[in-house]
Coordinates of C-alpha atoms and ligand atoms in Angstrom, one line a residue:
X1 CA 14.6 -43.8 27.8
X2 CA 13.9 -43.1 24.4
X3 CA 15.7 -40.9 21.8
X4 CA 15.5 -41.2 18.0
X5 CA 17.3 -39.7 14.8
X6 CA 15.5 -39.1 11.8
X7 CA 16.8 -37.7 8.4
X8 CA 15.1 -36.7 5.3
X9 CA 18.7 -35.8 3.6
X10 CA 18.6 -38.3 0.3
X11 CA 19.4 -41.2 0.2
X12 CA 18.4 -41.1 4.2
X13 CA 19.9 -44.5 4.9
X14 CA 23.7 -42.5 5.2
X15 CA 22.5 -41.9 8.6
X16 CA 23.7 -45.7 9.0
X17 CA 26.9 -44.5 7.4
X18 CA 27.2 -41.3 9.9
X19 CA 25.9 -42.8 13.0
X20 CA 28.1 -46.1 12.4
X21 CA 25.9 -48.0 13.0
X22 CA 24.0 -50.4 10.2
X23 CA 20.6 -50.0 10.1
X24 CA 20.2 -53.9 9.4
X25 CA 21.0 -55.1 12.6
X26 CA 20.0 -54.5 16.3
X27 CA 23.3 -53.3 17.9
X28 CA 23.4 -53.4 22.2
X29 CA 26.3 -51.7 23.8
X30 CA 27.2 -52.5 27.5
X31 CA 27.2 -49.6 29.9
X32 CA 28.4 -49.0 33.7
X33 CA 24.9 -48.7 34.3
X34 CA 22.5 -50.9 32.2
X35 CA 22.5 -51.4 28.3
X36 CA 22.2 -49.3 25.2
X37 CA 20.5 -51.0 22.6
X38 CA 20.3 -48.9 18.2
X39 CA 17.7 -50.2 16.2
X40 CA 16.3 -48.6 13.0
X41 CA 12.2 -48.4 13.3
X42 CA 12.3 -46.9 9.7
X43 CA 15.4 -46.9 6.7
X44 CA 14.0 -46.0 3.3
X45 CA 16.0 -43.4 0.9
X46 CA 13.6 -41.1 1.7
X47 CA 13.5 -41.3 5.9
X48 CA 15.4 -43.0 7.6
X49 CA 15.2 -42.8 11.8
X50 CA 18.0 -44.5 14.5
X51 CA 16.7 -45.4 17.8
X52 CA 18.5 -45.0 20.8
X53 CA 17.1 -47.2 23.8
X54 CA 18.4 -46.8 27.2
X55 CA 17.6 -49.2 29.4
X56 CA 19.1 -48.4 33.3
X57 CA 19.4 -51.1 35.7
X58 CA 18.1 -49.0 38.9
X59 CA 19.3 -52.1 41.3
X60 CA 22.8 -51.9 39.9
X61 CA 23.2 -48.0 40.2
X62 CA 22.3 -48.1 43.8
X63 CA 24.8 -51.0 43.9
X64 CA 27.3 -48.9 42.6
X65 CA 26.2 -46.1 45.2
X66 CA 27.0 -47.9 47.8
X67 CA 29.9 -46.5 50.3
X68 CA 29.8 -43.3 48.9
X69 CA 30.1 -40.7 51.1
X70 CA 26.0 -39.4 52.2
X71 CA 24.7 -42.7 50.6
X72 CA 22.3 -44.3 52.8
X73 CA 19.0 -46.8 51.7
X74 CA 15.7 -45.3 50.8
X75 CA 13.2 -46.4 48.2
X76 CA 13.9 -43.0 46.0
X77 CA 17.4 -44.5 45.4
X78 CA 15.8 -47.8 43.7
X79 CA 12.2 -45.8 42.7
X80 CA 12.9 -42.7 40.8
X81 CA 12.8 -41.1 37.2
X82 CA 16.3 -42.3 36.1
X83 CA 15.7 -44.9 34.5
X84 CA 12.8 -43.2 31.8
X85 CA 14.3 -39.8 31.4
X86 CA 16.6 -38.5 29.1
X87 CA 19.5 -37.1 31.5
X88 CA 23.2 -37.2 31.9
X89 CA 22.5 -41.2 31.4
X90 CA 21.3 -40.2 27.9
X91 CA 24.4 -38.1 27.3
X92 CA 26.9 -40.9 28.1
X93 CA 25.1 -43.3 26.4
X94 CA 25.3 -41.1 23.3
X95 CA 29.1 -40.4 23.8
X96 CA 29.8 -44.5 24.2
X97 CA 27.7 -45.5 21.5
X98 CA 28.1 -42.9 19.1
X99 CA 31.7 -41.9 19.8
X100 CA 33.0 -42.1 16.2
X101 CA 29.9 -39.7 15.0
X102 CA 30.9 -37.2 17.6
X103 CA 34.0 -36.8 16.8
X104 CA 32.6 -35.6 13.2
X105 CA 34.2 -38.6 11.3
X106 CA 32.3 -41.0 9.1
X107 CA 34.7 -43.5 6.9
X108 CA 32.2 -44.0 4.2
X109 CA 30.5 -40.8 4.1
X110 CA 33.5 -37.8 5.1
X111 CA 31.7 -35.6 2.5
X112 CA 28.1 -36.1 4.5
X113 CA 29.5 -35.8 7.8
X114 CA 31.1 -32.4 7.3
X115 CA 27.6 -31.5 5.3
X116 CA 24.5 -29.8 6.9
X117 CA 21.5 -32.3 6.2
X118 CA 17.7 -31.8 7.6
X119 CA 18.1 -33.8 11.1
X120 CA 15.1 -34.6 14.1
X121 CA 15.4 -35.4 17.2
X122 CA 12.6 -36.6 19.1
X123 CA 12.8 -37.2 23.4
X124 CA 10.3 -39.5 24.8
X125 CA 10.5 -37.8 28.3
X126 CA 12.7 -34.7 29.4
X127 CA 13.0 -33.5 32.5
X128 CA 13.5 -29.6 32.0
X129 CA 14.4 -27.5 35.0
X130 CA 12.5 -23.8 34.3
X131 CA 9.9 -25.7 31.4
X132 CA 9.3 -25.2 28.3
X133 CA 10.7 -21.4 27.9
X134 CA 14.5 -22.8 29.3
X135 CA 13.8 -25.5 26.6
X136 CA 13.8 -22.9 23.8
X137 CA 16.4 -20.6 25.3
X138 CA 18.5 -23.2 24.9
X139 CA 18.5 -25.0 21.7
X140 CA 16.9 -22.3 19.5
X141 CA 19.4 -20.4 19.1
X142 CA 21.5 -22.7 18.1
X143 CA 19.0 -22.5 14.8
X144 CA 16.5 -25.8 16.4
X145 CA 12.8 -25.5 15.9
X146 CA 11.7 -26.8 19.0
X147 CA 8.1 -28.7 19.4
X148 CA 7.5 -29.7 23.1
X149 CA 4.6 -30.9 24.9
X150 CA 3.5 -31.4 28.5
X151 CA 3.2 -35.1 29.7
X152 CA 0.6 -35.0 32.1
X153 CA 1.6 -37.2 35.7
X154 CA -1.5 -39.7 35.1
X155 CA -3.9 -39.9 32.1
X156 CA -6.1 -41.9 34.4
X157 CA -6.1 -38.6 36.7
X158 CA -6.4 -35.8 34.9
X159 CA -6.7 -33.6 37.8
X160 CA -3.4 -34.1 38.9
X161 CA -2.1 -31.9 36.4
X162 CA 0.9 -31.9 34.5
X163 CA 4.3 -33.4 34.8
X164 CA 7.7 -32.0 35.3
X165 CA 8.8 -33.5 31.9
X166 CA 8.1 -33.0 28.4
X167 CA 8.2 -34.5 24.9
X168 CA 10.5 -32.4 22.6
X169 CA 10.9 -33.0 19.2
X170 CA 14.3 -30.5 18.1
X171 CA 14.7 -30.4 13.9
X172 CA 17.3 -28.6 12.4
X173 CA 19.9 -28.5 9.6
X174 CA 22.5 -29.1 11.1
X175 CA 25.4 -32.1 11.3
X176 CA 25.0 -34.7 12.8
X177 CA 28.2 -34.0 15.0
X178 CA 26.8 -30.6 16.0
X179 CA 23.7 -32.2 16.8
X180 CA 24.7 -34.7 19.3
X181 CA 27.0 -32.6 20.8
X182 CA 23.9 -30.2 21.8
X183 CA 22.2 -33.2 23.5
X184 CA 25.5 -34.1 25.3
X185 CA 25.7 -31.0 26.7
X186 CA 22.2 -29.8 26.7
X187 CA 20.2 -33.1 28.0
X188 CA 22.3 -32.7 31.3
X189 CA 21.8 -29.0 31.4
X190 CA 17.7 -28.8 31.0
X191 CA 17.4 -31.5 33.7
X192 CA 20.1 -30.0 36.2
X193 CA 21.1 -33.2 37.9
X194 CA 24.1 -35.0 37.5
X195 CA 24.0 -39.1 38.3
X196 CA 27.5 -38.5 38.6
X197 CA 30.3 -36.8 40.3
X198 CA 30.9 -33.3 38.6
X199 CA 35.2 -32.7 39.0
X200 CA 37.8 -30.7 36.8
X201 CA 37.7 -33.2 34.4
X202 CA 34.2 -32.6 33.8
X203 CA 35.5 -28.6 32.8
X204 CA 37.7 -30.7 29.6
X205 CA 34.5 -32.4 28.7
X206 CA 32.3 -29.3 28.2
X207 CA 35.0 -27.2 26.2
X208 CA 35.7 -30.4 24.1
X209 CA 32.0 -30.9 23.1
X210 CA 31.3 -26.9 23.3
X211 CA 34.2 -25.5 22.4
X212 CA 32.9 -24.2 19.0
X213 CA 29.2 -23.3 20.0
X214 CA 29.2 -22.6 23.8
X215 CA 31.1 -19.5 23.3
X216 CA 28.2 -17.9 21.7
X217 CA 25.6 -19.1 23.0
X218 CA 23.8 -16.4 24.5
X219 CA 23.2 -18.6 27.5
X220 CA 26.5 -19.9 28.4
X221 CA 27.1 -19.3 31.8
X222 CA 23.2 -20.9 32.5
X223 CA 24.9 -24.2 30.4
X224 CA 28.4 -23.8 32.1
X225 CA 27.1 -23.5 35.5
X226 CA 24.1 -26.4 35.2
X227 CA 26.5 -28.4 33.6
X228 CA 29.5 -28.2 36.4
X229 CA 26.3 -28.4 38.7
X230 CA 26.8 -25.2 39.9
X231 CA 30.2 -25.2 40.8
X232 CA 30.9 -21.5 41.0
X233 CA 35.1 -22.4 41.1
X234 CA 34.6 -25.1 37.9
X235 CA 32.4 -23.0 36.1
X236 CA 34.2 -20.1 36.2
X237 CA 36.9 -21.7 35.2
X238 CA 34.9 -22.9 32.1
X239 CA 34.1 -19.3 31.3
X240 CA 37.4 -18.4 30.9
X241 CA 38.7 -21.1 28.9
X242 CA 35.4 -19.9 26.5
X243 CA 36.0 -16.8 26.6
X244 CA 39.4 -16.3 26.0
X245 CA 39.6 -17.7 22.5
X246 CA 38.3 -15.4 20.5
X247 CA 34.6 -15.2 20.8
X248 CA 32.6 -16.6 18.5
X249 CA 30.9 -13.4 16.9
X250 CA 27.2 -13.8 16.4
X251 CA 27.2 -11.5 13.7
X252 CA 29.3 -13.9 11.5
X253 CA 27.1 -16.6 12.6
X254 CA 23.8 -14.8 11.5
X255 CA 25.2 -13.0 8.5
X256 CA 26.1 -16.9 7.4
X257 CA 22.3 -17.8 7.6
X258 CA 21.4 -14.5 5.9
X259 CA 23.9 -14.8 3.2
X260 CA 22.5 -17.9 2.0
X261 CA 19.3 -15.8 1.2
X262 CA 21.1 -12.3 0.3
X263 CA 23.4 -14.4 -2.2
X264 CA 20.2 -15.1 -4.5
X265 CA 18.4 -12.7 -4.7
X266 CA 21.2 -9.8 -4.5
X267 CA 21.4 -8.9 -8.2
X268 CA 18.1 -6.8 -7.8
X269 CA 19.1 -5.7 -4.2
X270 CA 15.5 -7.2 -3.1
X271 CA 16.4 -6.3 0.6
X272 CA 16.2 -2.8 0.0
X273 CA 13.0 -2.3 -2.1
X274 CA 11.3 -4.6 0.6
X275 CA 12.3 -2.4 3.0
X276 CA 11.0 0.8 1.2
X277 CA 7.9 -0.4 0.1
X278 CA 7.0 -1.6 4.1
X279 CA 7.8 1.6 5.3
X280 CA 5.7 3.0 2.4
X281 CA 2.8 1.3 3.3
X282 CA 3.1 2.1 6.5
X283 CA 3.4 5.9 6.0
X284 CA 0.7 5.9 4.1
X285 CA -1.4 4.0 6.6
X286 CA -0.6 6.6 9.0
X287 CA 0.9 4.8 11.4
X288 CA 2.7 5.4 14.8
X289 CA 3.4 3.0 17.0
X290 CA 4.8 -0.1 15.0
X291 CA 5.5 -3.7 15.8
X292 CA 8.0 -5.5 13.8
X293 CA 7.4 -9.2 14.1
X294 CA 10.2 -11.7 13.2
X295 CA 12.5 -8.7 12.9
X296 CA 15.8 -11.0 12.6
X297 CA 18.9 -8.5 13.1
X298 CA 17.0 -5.5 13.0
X299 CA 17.3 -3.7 9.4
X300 CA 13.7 -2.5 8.7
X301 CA 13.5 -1.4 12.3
X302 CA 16.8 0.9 11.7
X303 CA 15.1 2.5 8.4
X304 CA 11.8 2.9 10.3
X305 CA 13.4 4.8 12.8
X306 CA 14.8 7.2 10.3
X307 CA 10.9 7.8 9.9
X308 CA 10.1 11.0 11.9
X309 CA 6.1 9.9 11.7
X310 CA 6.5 6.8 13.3
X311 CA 6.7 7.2 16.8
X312 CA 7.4 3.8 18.2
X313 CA 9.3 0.7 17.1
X314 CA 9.1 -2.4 18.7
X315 CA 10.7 -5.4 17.8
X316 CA 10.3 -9.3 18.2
X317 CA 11.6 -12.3 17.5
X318 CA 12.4 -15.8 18.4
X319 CA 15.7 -16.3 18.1
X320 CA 17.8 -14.4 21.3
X321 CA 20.8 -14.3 18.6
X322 CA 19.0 -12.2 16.3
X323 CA 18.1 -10.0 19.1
X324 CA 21.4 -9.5 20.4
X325 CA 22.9 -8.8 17.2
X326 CA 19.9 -5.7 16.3
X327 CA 20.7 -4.4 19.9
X328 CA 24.3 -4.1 18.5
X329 CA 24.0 -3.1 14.8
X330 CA 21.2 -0.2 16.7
X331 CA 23.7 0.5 18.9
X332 CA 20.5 0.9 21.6
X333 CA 23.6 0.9 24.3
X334 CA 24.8 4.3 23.0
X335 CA 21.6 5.7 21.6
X336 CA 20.8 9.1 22.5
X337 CA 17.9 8.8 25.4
X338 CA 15.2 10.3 22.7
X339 CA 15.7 8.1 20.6
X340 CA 16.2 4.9 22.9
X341 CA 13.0 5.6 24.0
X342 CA 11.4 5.5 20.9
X343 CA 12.7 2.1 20.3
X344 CA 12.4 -1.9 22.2
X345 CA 13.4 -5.5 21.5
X346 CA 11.5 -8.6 23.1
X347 CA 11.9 -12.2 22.6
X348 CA 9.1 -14.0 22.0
X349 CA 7.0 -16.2 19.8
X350 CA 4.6 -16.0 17.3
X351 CA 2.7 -18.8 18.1
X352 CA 1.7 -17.5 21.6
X353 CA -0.7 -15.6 22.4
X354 CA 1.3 -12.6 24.0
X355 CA 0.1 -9.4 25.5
X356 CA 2.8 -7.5 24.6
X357 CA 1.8 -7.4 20.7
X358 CA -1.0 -5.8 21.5
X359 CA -2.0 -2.1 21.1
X360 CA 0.0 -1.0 17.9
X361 CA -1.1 0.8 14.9
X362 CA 0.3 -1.7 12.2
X363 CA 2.4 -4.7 12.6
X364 CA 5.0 -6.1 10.2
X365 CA 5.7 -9.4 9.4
X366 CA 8.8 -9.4 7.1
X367 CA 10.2 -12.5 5.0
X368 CA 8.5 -14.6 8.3
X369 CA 5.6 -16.6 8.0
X370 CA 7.6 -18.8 5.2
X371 CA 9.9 -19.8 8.7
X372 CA 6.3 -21.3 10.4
X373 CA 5.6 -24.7 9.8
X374 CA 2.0 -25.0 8.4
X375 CA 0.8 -26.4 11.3
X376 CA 1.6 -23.7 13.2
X377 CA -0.1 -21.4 10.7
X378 CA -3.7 -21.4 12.6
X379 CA -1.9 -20.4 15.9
X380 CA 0.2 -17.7 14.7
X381 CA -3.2 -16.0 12.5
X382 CA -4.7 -15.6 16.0
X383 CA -2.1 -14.4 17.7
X384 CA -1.8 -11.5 15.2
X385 CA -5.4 -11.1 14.0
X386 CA -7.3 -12.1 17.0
X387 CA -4.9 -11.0 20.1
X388 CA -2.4 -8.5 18.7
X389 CA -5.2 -7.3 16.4
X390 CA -3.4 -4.4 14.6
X391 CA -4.9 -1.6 12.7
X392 CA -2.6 -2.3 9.9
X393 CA -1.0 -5.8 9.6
X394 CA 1.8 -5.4 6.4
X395 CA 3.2 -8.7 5.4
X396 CA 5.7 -9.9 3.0
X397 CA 6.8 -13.2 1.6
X398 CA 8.7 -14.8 -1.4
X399 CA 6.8 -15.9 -4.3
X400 CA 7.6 -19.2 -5.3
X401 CA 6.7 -18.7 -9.4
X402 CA 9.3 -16.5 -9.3
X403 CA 11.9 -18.6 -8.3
X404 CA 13.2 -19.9 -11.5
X405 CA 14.2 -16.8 -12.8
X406 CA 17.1 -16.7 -9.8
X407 CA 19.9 -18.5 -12.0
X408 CA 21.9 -19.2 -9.0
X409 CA 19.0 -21.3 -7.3
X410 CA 18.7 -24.9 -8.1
X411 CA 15.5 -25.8 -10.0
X412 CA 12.8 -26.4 -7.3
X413 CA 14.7 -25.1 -4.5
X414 CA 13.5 -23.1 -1.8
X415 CA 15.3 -19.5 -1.6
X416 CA 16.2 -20.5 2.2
X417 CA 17.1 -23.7 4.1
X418 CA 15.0 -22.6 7.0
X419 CA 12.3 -21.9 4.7
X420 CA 9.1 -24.1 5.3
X421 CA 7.3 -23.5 2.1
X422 CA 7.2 -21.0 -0.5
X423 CA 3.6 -19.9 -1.9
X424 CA 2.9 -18.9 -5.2
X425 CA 0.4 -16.2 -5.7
X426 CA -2.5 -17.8 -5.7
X427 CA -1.8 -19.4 -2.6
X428 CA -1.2 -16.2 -0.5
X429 CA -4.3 -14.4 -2.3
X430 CA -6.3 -17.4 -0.7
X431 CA -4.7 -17.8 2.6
X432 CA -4.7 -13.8 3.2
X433 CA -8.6 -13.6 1.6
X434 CA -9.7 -16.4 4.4
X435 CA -7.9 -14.4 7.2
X436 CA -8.7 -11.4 6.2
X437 CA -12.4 -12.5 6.3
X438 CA -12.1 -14.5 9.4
X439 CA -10.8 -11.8 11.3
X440 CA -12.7 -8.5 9.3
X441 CA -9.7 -7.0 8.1
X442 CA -9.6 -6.2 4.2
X443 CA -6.6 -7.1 2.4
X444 CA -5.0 -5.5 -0.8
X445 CA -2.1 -7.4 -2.5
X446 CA 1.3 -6.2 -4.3
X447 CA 4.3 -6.9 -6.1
X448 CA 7.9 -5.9 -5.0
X449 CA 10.8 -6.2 -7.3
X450 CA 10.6 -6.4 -10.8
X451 CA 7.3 -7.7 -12.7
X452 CA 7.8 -10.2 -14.6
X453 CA 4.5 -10.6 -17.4
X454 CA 4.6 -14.8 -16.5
X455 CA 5.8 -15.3 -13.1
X456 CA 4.7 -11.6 -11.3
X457 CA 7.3 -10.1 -8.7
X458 CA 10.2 -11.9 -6.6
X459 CA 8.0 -10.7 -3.4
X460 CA 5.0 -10.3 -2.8
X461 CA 3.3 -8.1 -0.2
X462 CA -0.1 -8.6 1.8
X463 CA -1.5 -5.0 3.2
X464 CA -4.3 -6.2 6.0
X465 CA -6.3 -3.2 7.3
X466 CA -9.6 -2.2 9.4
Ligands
SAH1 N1 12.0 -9.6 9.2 C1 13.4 -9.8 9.0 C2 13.9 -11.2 9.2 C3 13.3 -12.3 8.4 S1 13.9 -13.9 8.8 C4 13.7 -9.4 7.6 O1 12.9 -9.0 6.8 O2 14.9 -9.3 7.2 C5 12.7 -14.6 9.8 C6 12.8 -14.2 11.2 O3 11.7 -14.7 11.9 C7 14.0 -14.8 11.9 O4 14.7 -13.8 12.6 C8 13.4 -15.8 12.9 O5 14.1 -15.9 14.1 C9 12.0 -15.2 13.2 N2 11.0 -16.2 13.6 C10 10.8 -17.4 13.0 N3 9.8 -18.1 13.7 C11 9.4 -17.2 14.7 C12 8.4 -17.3 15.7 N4 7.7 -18.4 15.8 N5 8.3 -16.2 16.5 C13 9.0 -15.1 16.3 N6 10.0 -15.0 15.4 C14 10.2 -16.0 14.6

């Protein structure tokens, strides 16, 4: 089984620092149940990528079986997927072998290690119990941008179909602590299985290694209770150790993310004239029933319902986090029944096709395509131009010219870390121009925020209608 660690965070070869392991030399570590080997496929200061090769002796786990009470011979106990999957095997490989960079400490690089840095993490094979969707549930919100794709049981056969496990790729800024701490916990979790003996001990492990995130995690009990292998008695135990420190609130969580953003542009209070100038267009497209896509923690959904034209908001996003803290700041628990009516949250992608987008007067994309990678551009245009299909498709994003006029914002900086590209004007003129055309929509575009006579407006705003 197969797991690398790639980092684009300069120089890359620190990863050798943080991982402690040199990226020189092929390093094997001896396990209970075969042999770890780290090897470095690439180590330039631009990328550099660690390689984690598990190699499971199947002969010597049965070995070990033996005597155990229920243990008797068959061919699945010497022919089965433990040896090629990334499981529980995985996770104590990672803990032996990368013990030092768990515990968050580096001795030549402290500063790194306790720093945020662009991080990958590609899985050969994972075996994940409820697919892809349990997949995302569980690492995205924990702020991963998860790719995954089917591995089908036989190429030879395609008829056969599709296998039980997938190739994930995770990316994230993140440290590398946090990061492998997910997988310890989370590689276990997706495949539900457990090569070992789950006992109270097992409780200690999953508050050490999830103490900080677990408690937030909107899915905690599904980790808690795949991880004690549903133990009802352990995992409830677990629960209560996480939940009786305080909480970790989500709000501070994504407000952290957000500030990032808020921070430079706050001196014109860009937020708010976004806000207004959606809902403007809106208005004065006449529309009713709206979808809000990538609506994050809700804001432009709370102004829209002070709207007494629009009928209807709906919003989406990705990230269950986000969604759980608009439910709260809308207080949709305690809304009158009028108004909760005129009002719904989903989780859900962009990418996908989804028949819930569809049938709205005007959708909004707010501050969200920048958050797509460009390969996932083509997917997300039909979803919203070709399935959703919108009268009225109003869409904002930063423009990039503008950017040096932020003093706080490091020359060539993005204005986000999540942020996958910023276009200048040009660029969103001829991306909008080409869907607009591909999809017969006309598009009219706009400045928000002040104009500046050489660089235009901090935002700028692509109107889409039929
Ligand atoms: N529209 C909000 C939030 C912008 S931040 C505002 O203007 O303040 C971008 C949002 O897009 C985040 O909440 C993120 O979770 C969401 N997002 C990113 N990729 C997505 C995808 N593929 N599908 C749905 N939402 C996505």
């Amino acid at each position: 089984m197969l797991l690398t660690i790639s980092t684009t965070h300069q120089p890359a070869t620190d990863l050798g620092f943080l991982l402690h392991k040199n990226p020189d030399r092929h390093q094997t570590v001896g396990l209970s149940f075969g042999v770890a080997h780290v090897i470095y496929p690439e180590a330039s200061p631009q990328r550099c990528t660690a390689a984690l090769v598990v190699d499971v002796d199947p002969i010597g786990l049965v070995r070990d079986r033996r005597g155990r009470p229920g243990s008797n011979f068959s061919l699945a106990q010497y022919v089965n997927d433990r040896p090629y999957v990334a499981s529980s095997f995985m996770s104590v490989a990672l803990a032996r072998v990368f013990s030092t960079a768990l515990s968050g400490r580096s001795k030549e690089r402290p500063e790194v290690a306790d720093r945020e840095i662009p991080l990958e993490a590609n899985l050969a094979v994972v075996p994940c119990r409820g697919g892809e969707s349990v997949l995302r549930r569980l690492f995205e919100p924990l702020g991963y941008t998860v790719d995954a794709s089917t591995i089908p049981l036989d190429t030879h056969f395609p008829a056969w179909g599709n296998s039980r496990y997938l190739a994930v790729r995770l990316r994230a800024t993140t440290k590398v602590k946090d990061l492998l701490e997910h997988l310890f916990v989370l590689l276990p979790v997706l495949d539900d299985d457990k090569h070992y003996w789950v006992g109270p001990d097992e409780v200690d492990k999953l508050l050490r290694r999830g103490g900080e995130w677990l408690a937030g995690h909107p899915d905690r009990e599904l980790i808690a209770q795949r991880y004690l292998r549903h133990d009802r008695h352990l995992a409830q135990q677990a629960m209560a150790h996480l939940l009786a420190d305080e909480p970790v609130d989500p709000d501070v969580a994504v407000a952290a993310h957000d500030a990032e953003e808020d921070t430079v542009e706050r001196r014109i209070s860009l937020g708010e004239q976004r806000m207004a100038a959606v809902a403007d267009a809106l208005v004065s497209a006449g529309a009713r029933r709206v979808v809000d896509l990538g609506c994050g923690q809700g804001k432009l959904i709370r102004a829209l319902l002070a709207v007494p034209s629009i009928d209807y908001v709906v919003g989406v996003d990705v990230s269950h986090r986000a969604l759980e803290v608009a439910a709260r700041r809308l207080h949709l628990d305690t809304m009158a029944p009028r108004q909760r009516q005129r009002v719904e949250l989903l989780q859900g992608s962009l990418t996908y096709r989804d028949q819930r987008l569809a049938g709205f007067d005007a959708a909004v994309l707010a501050e969200v395509i920048e958050h797509l990678d460009p390969p996932r551009l083509g997917s997300f245009e039909r979803v919203v131009f070709a399935h959703a299909r919108p009268g009225v498709v109003v869409l904002t994003t930063p423009n990039v010219e503008y950017n040096v006029r932020f003093e706080n914002l490091p020359a060539g900086d993005l204005r986000h870390r999540d942020h996958r590209f910023e276009w200048n004007r040009d660029q969103l003129a001829t991306w909008s121009s080409q869907v607009a055309q591909r999809h017969g929509y006309q598009v009219d575009i706009s400045g928000i925020g002040p104009t500046d006579p050489e660089v235009g407006s901090p935002t700028q705003m692509a109107v889409f209608s039929r």
